[in-house]
Coordinates of C-alpha atoms in Angstrom, one line a residue:
M942 CA 0.0 0.0 0.0
E943 CA 2.8 2.4 0.8
Q944 CA 4.4 1.7 -2.6
R945 CA 1.1 2.4 -4.4
T946 CA 0.6 5.7 -2.4
S947 CA 4.2 6.7 -3.2
T948 CA 3.7 6.0 -6.9
T949 CA 0.5 8.1 -7.0
E950 CA 2.2 11.0 -5.3
E951 CA 5.0 10.8 -7.8
Y952 CA 2.5 10.9 -10.6
H953 CA 0.8 14.0 -9.1
R954 CA 4.2 15.7 -8.9
C955 CA 5.0 14.9 -12.6
V956 CA 1.6 16.0 -13.8
N957 CA 2.0 19.3 -11.9
I958 CA 5.2 19.9 -13.8
V959 CA 3.6 19.4 -17.1
I960 CA 0.6 21.6 -16.3
E961 CA 2.8 24.5 -15.1
Y962 CA 4.9 24.2 -18.2
I963 CA 1.8 24.5 -20.4
N964 CA 0.5 27.5 -18.4
N965 CA 3.8 29.3 -18.8
H966 CA 4.3 28.5 -22.6
L967 CA 0.8 29.1 -24.1
G968 CA 2.3 31.5 -26.6
E969 CA 4.8 28.9 -27.9
E970 CA 4.5 25.8 -29.9
I971 CA 4.0 23.1 -27.3
D972 CA 5.8 19.9 -28.3
L973 CA 4.1 16.9 -26.8
E974 CA 7.4 14.9 -27.0
K975 CA 8.9 17.7 -24.9
L976 CA 6.1 17.4 -22.4
A977 CA 6.7 13.7 -22.1
E978 CA 10.4 14.3 -21.6
I979 CA 9.9 16.8 -18.7
S980 CA 7.2 14.5 -17.1
H981 CA 9.7 11.6 -16.9
F982 CA 6.8 9.3 -17.8
S983 CA 7.4 6.6 -20.4
P984 CA 6.5 8.1 -23.8
Y985 CA 4.3 5.0 -24.5
H986 CA 2.2 5.7 -21.3
F987 CA 2.5 9.5 -21.2
H988 CA -0.8 10.3 -22.9
R989 CA -2.8 7.7 -21.0
I990 CA -1.5 8.9 -17.7
M991 CA -2.2 12.6 -18.4
K992 CA -5.7 11.8 -19.6
A993 CA -6.4 9.9 -16.4
F994 CA -5.3 12.9 -14.3
L995 CA -6.8 15.6 -16.5
H996 CA -10.0 13.8 -17.3
E997 CA -9.5 14.7 -21.0
P998 CA -6.9 14.2 -23.7
L999 CA -3.8 16.4 -23.3
G1000 CA -4.3 18.0 -26.7
A1001 CA -7.8 19.0 -25.7
F1002 CA -6.6 20.4 -22.4
I1003 CA -4.1 22.6 -24.2
V1004 CA -6.6 23.9 -26.7
R1005 CA -9.2 24.5 -24.0
T1006 CA -6.7 26.4 -21.8
R1007 CA -5.7 28.6 -24.8
I1008 CA -9.3 29.4 -25.8
E1009 CA -10.4 30.1 -22.2
T1010 CA -7.4 32.4 -21.8
A1011 CA -8.5 34.2 -25.0
A1012 CA -12.0 34.7 -23.7
R1013 CA -10.7 36.2 -20.5
L1014 CA -8.3 38.6 -22.4
L1015 CA -11.1 39.6 -24.8
R1016 CA -13.4 40.6 -22.0
Y1017 CA -10.9 42.1 -19.5
S1018 CA -8.0 43.5 -21.5
S1019 CA -7.6 46.0 -24.4
M1020 CA -5.3 43.7 -26.4
S1021 CA -6.2 43.4 -30.0
V1022 CA -7.5 40.0 -31.3
S1023 CA -4.3 39.6 -33.3
D1024 CA -2.1 40.1 -30.2
I1025 CA -4.2 37.7 -28.2
A1026 CA -4.0 35.1 -30.9
Y1027 CA -0.2 35.3 -31.0
Q1028 CA 0.1 35.5 -27.2
I1029 CA -1.7 32.2 -26.8
G1030 CA 0.0 30.3 -29.6
Y1031 CA -2.1 30.8 -32.7
G1032 CA -0.4 31.9 -35.9
S1033 CA -3.2 34.1 -37.1
P1034 CA -6.4 35.8 -35.8
S1035 CA -8.4 33.6 -38.2
S1036 CA -7.1 30.4 -36.5
L1037 CA -8.2 31.7 -33.1
S1038 CA -11.5 32.9 -34.5
K1039 CA -12.3 29.5 -36.0
I1040 CA -11.7 27.5 -32.8
F1041 CA -13.2 30.2 -30.5
K1042 CA -16.5 30.0 -32.5
Q1043 CA -16.4 26.2 -32.3
F1044 CA -16.2 26.5 -28.5
Y1045 CA -18.6 29.3 -27.8
G1046 CA -20.7 29.8 -31.0
I1047 CA -19.5 33.5 -31.4
S1048 CA -16.5 35.1 -32.9
P1049 CA -13.8 36.8 -30.7
N1050 CA -14.8 40.2 -32.1
E1051 CA -18.5 39.6 -31.5
Y1052 CA -17.8 38.5 -28.0
R1053 CA -15.6 41.6 -27.3
N1054 CA -18.1 44.0 -28.8
N1055 CA -21.2 42.5 -27.2
K1056 CA -20.8 43.3 -23.5
D1057 CA -24.2 41.7 -22.8
H1058 CA -23.1 38.3 -24.2
V1059 CA -22.1 35.9 -21.4
I1060 CA -20.7 32.6 -22.4
M1061 CA -22.1 30.6 -19.5
K1062 CA -23.5 32.5 -16.6
P1063 CA -24.9 36.0 -16.1
L1064 CA -22.9 38.6 -14.2
E1065 CA -23.8 39.7 -10.7
I1066 CA -22.8 43.3 -10.5
N1067 CA -23.2 44.9 -7.1
P1068 CA -21.1 48.1 -6.5
A1069 CA -22.6 48.3 -2.9
L1070 CA -20.4 45.3 -1.7
D1071 CA -18.1 46.1 1.2
V1072 CA -14.9 46.3 -0.9
T1073 CA -12.0 48.7 -0.8
M1074 CA -9.3 49.0 -3.5
E1075 CA -5.7 50.0 -3.6
V1076 CA -2.7 49.7 -5.9
R1077 CA 0.2 47.7 -4.4
E1078 CA 3.7 46.7 -5.6
Q1079 CA 3.9 43.1 -4.6
Q1080 CA 7.1 41.1 -4.1
P1081 CA 7.3 37.6 -5.6
K1082 CA 5.9 34.9 -3.3
Q1083 CA 7.3 31.4 -2.9
V1084 CA 4.4 28.9 -2.4
I1085 CA 3.8 25.3 -1.9
Y1086 CA 0.4 24.1 -3.2
V1087 CA -2.1 21.3 -3.7
R1088 CA -4.1 21.5 -7.0
L1089 CA -7.8 20.8 -6.9
T1090 CA -10.3 20.5 -9.8
G1091 CA -14.0 21.1 -9.8
A1092 CA -16.6 23.7 -8.9
Y1093 CA -15.0 26.4 -6.7
M1094 CA -17.5 26.3 -3.9
A1095 CA -17.5 22.5 -3.7
L1096 CA -13.8 21.7 -3.3
A1097 CA -12.2 19.9 -0.4
Y1098 CA -10.2 22.9 0.8
C1099 CA -9.8 21.6 4.3
E1100 CA -8.2 18.4 3.1
A1101 CA -5.8 20.4 1.0
W1102 CA -4.9 22.7 3.9
K1103 CA -4.2 19.6 6.0
K1104 CA -1.8 18.2 3.4
L1105 CA 0.1 21.5 3.3
Y1106 CA 0.2 21.6 7.1
A1107 CA 1.7 18.1 7.2
Y1108 CA 4.3 19.0 4.7
V1109 CA 5.2 22.2 6.6
S1110 CA 5.5 20.2 9.9
E1111 CA 7.6 17.5 8.3
E1112 CA 10.0 20.0 6.6
K1113 CA 10.1 22.2 9.8
I1114 CA 9.2 25.3 7.7
D1115 CA 8.9 28.6 9.6
T1116 CA 5.2 29.5 9.7
R1117 CA 5.3 32.8 11.5
Y1118 CA 4.6 34.9 8.3
M1119 CA 2.8 32.2 6.3
E1120 CA 0.0 33.5 4.1
Y1121 CA -3.1 31.4 3.1
I1122 CA -3.7 31.8 -0.7
C1123 CA -5.7 30.3 -3.4
I1124 CA -4.9 30.7 -7.1
Y1125 CA -8.0 30.3 -9.4
H1126 CA -6.8 29.5 -12.9
D1127 CA -10.1 29.6 -14.7
D1128 CA -13.0 31.9 -15.1
P1129 CA -16.2 30.1 -14.2
K1130 CA -18.0 32.3 -16.8
V1131 CA -16.1 30.5 -19.6
T1132 CA -15.0 27.1 -18.1
E1133 CA -17.3 24.2 -17.1
P1134 CA -17.4 23.7 -13.3
K1135 CA -15.9 20.2 -13.6
N1136 CA -12.8 21.7 -15.3
L1137 CA -12.1 24.6 -12.9
R1138 CA -8.6 24.5 -11.4
T1139 CA -7.5 25.8 -8.0
D1140 CA -4.1 25.9 -6.3
V1141 CA -4.5 25.9 -2.5
C1142 CA -1.3 27.5 -1.3
F1143 CA 0.9 28.4 1.7
T1144 CA 3.7 31.0 1.3
V1145 CA 7.1 29.7 2.4
P1146 CA 10.2 31.8 3.2
S1147 CA 12.4 30.1 0.7
P1148 CA 12.0 27.6 -2.2
A1149 CA 11.0 24.1 -1.2
Q1150 CA 11.1 20.8 -2.9
P1151 CA 8.0 19.3 -4.5
R1152 CA 6.8 16.1 -3.2
G1153 CA 3.8 14.0 -4.4
E1154 CA 0.7 16.2 -4.5
I1155 CA 2.6 19.1 -3.0
G1156 CA 3.9 21.4 -5.8
V1157 CA 6.2 24.4 -5.6
K1158 CA 6.2 27.6 -7.6
E1159 CA 6.6 31.3 -7.4
I1160 CA 3.8 33.9 -7.7
P1161 CA 5.2 36.7 -9.8
G1162 CA 5.8 40.1 -8.2
G1163 CA 4.7 43.4 -9.8
K1164 CA 1.8 45.9 -9.7
Y1165 CA -1.5 44.5 -8.4
L1166 CA -4.9 45.9 -7.8
I1167 CA -5.8 44.8 -4.3
F1168 CA -9.5 44.5 -3.5
R1169 CA -10.2 43.9 0.1
Y1170 CA -13.6 42.3 0.6
K1171 CA -15.4 41.9 4.0
G1172 CA -18.2 39.3 4.1
P1173 CA -19.0 35.7 3.5
Y1174 CA -17.2 33.6 0.9
A1175 CA -20.6 32.8 -0.7
N1176 CA -20.6 36.3 -2.1
L1177 CA -17.2 36.1 -3.8
G1178 CA -18.7 35.3 -7.2
A1179 CA -20.5 38.6 -7.1
V1180 CA -17.4 40.4 -5.9
Y1181 CA -15.4 39.1 -8.9
D1182 CA -18.2 40.0 -11.3
T1183 CA -18.2 43.5 -9.9
I1184 CA -14.4 43.8 -10.0
Y1185 CA -14.2 42.7 -13.6
G1186 CA -17.5 44.1 -14.9
H1187 CA -17.6 47.4 -13.1
W1188 CA -14.5 48.6 -11.2
I1189 CA -11.8 47.6 -13.6
P1190 CA -13.5 48.9 -16.7
Q1191 CA -14.5 52.2 -15.0
G1192 CA -10.9 52.7 -13.8
G1193 CA -9.3 52.0 -17.2
Y1194 CA -7.0 49.3 -16.0
T1195 CA -5.2 46.8 -18.2
V1196 CA -5.3 43.3 -16.7
S1197 CA -2.1 41.3 -17.0
N1198 CA -2.0 37.8 -18.4
S1199 CA -0.6 36.5 -15.1
R1200 CA -2.9 34.7 -12.7
G1201 CA -4.5 36.6 -9.8
Y1202 CA -5.0 35.1 -6.4
E1203 CA -7.0 35.4 -3.2
S1204 CA -5.4 35.9 0.2
Y1205 CA -7.3 35.0 3.4
L1206 CA -6.7 37.4 6.3
N1207 CA -8.7 35.6 9.0
S1208 CA -9.9 32.1 9.7
P1209 CA -13.5 30.9 8.9
E1210 CA -13.2 28.6 11.9
S1211 CA -13.1 31.5 14.4
T1212 CA -14.6 34.4 12.4
P1213 CA -18.3 35.1 11.7
P1214 CA -19.0 34.9 8.0
E1215 CA -19.8 38.6 7.8
E1216 CA -16.4 39.5 9.3
L1217 CA -14.3 37.4 7.0
L1218 CA -11.6 39.4 5.2
T1219 CA -10.4 38.4 1.7
E1220 CA -7.9 40.2 -0.5
I1221 CA -8.4 39.6 -4.2
C1222 CA -5.1 40.4 -6.0
I1223 CA -5.3 41.2 -9.7
P1224 CA -2.1 41.8 -11.6
V1225 CA -2.1 44.8 -13.9
E1226 CA 0.3 46.0 -16.6
E1227 CA 0.0 49.7 -15.7
V1228 CA -2.3 51.9 -13.7
T1229 CA -3.5 55.2 -15.3
A1230 CA -6.5 56.0 -13.1
C1231 CA -6.8 57.9 -9.9
L1232 CA -7.9 55.5 -7.3
K1233 CA -10.4 56.2 -4.5
A1234 CA -9.4 54.9 -1.1
D1235 CA -12.9 53.5 -0.5
R1236 CA -15.4 52.1 -2.9

């Protein structure tokens, strides 16, 4: 049994390496032989293993990740369709347009120009939410993480935190300044719930070694819009919709292609839901607007 568990953990580690490589190289030609090489899986078994862990063929996963990234950039950035196509690995806007329409039944230009068109779910805009906003220059963060897949509100977060706690304890990592973070890779407006990816993270003071399900990576530094929300986690969907559908467009900000993240400032185990504090950190390329201290 120990051998089987060890093998499963090693598979998780190798799959994480492949996924991170794909996320970081969407704009390049992704060579499946290269992915098999960095995974250290047998080339013969590589695609079967990846399909088992991703629940879809690897090629389909890469295409879906590219198209969902395009949808996010079309809605939340001012990049041209051509630039978006090249940034996510397509040689021409027409190639992107063809596949985008296959996924969503609408062209990239139609999607960008029709702000009322929502691919999957309607927006919940509520500017009256208890949210403040500031611009902050963030330093890079070293994190350990466990990746979860599925609907955001239905994930086993507690189990993931326990696995991270066990790793921290075994490795005797200093926890005095540890931050609790989740990186949400996908927009639930354009990604089916079963395919949504979440990295449950602890910050660590220095780079650690990946082990089994525990991955290691760096959250990039740079300029971020920091939205501090006070209230229950159940309202976070409306908070995100209001950030992306109201505050960011009104402020004239350009959202970076890097992943944003949530930071949890108090514990749901000892804090009433209405007092929970969450910082939503959105990377931006540059800030040209005058910010209000309080929204």
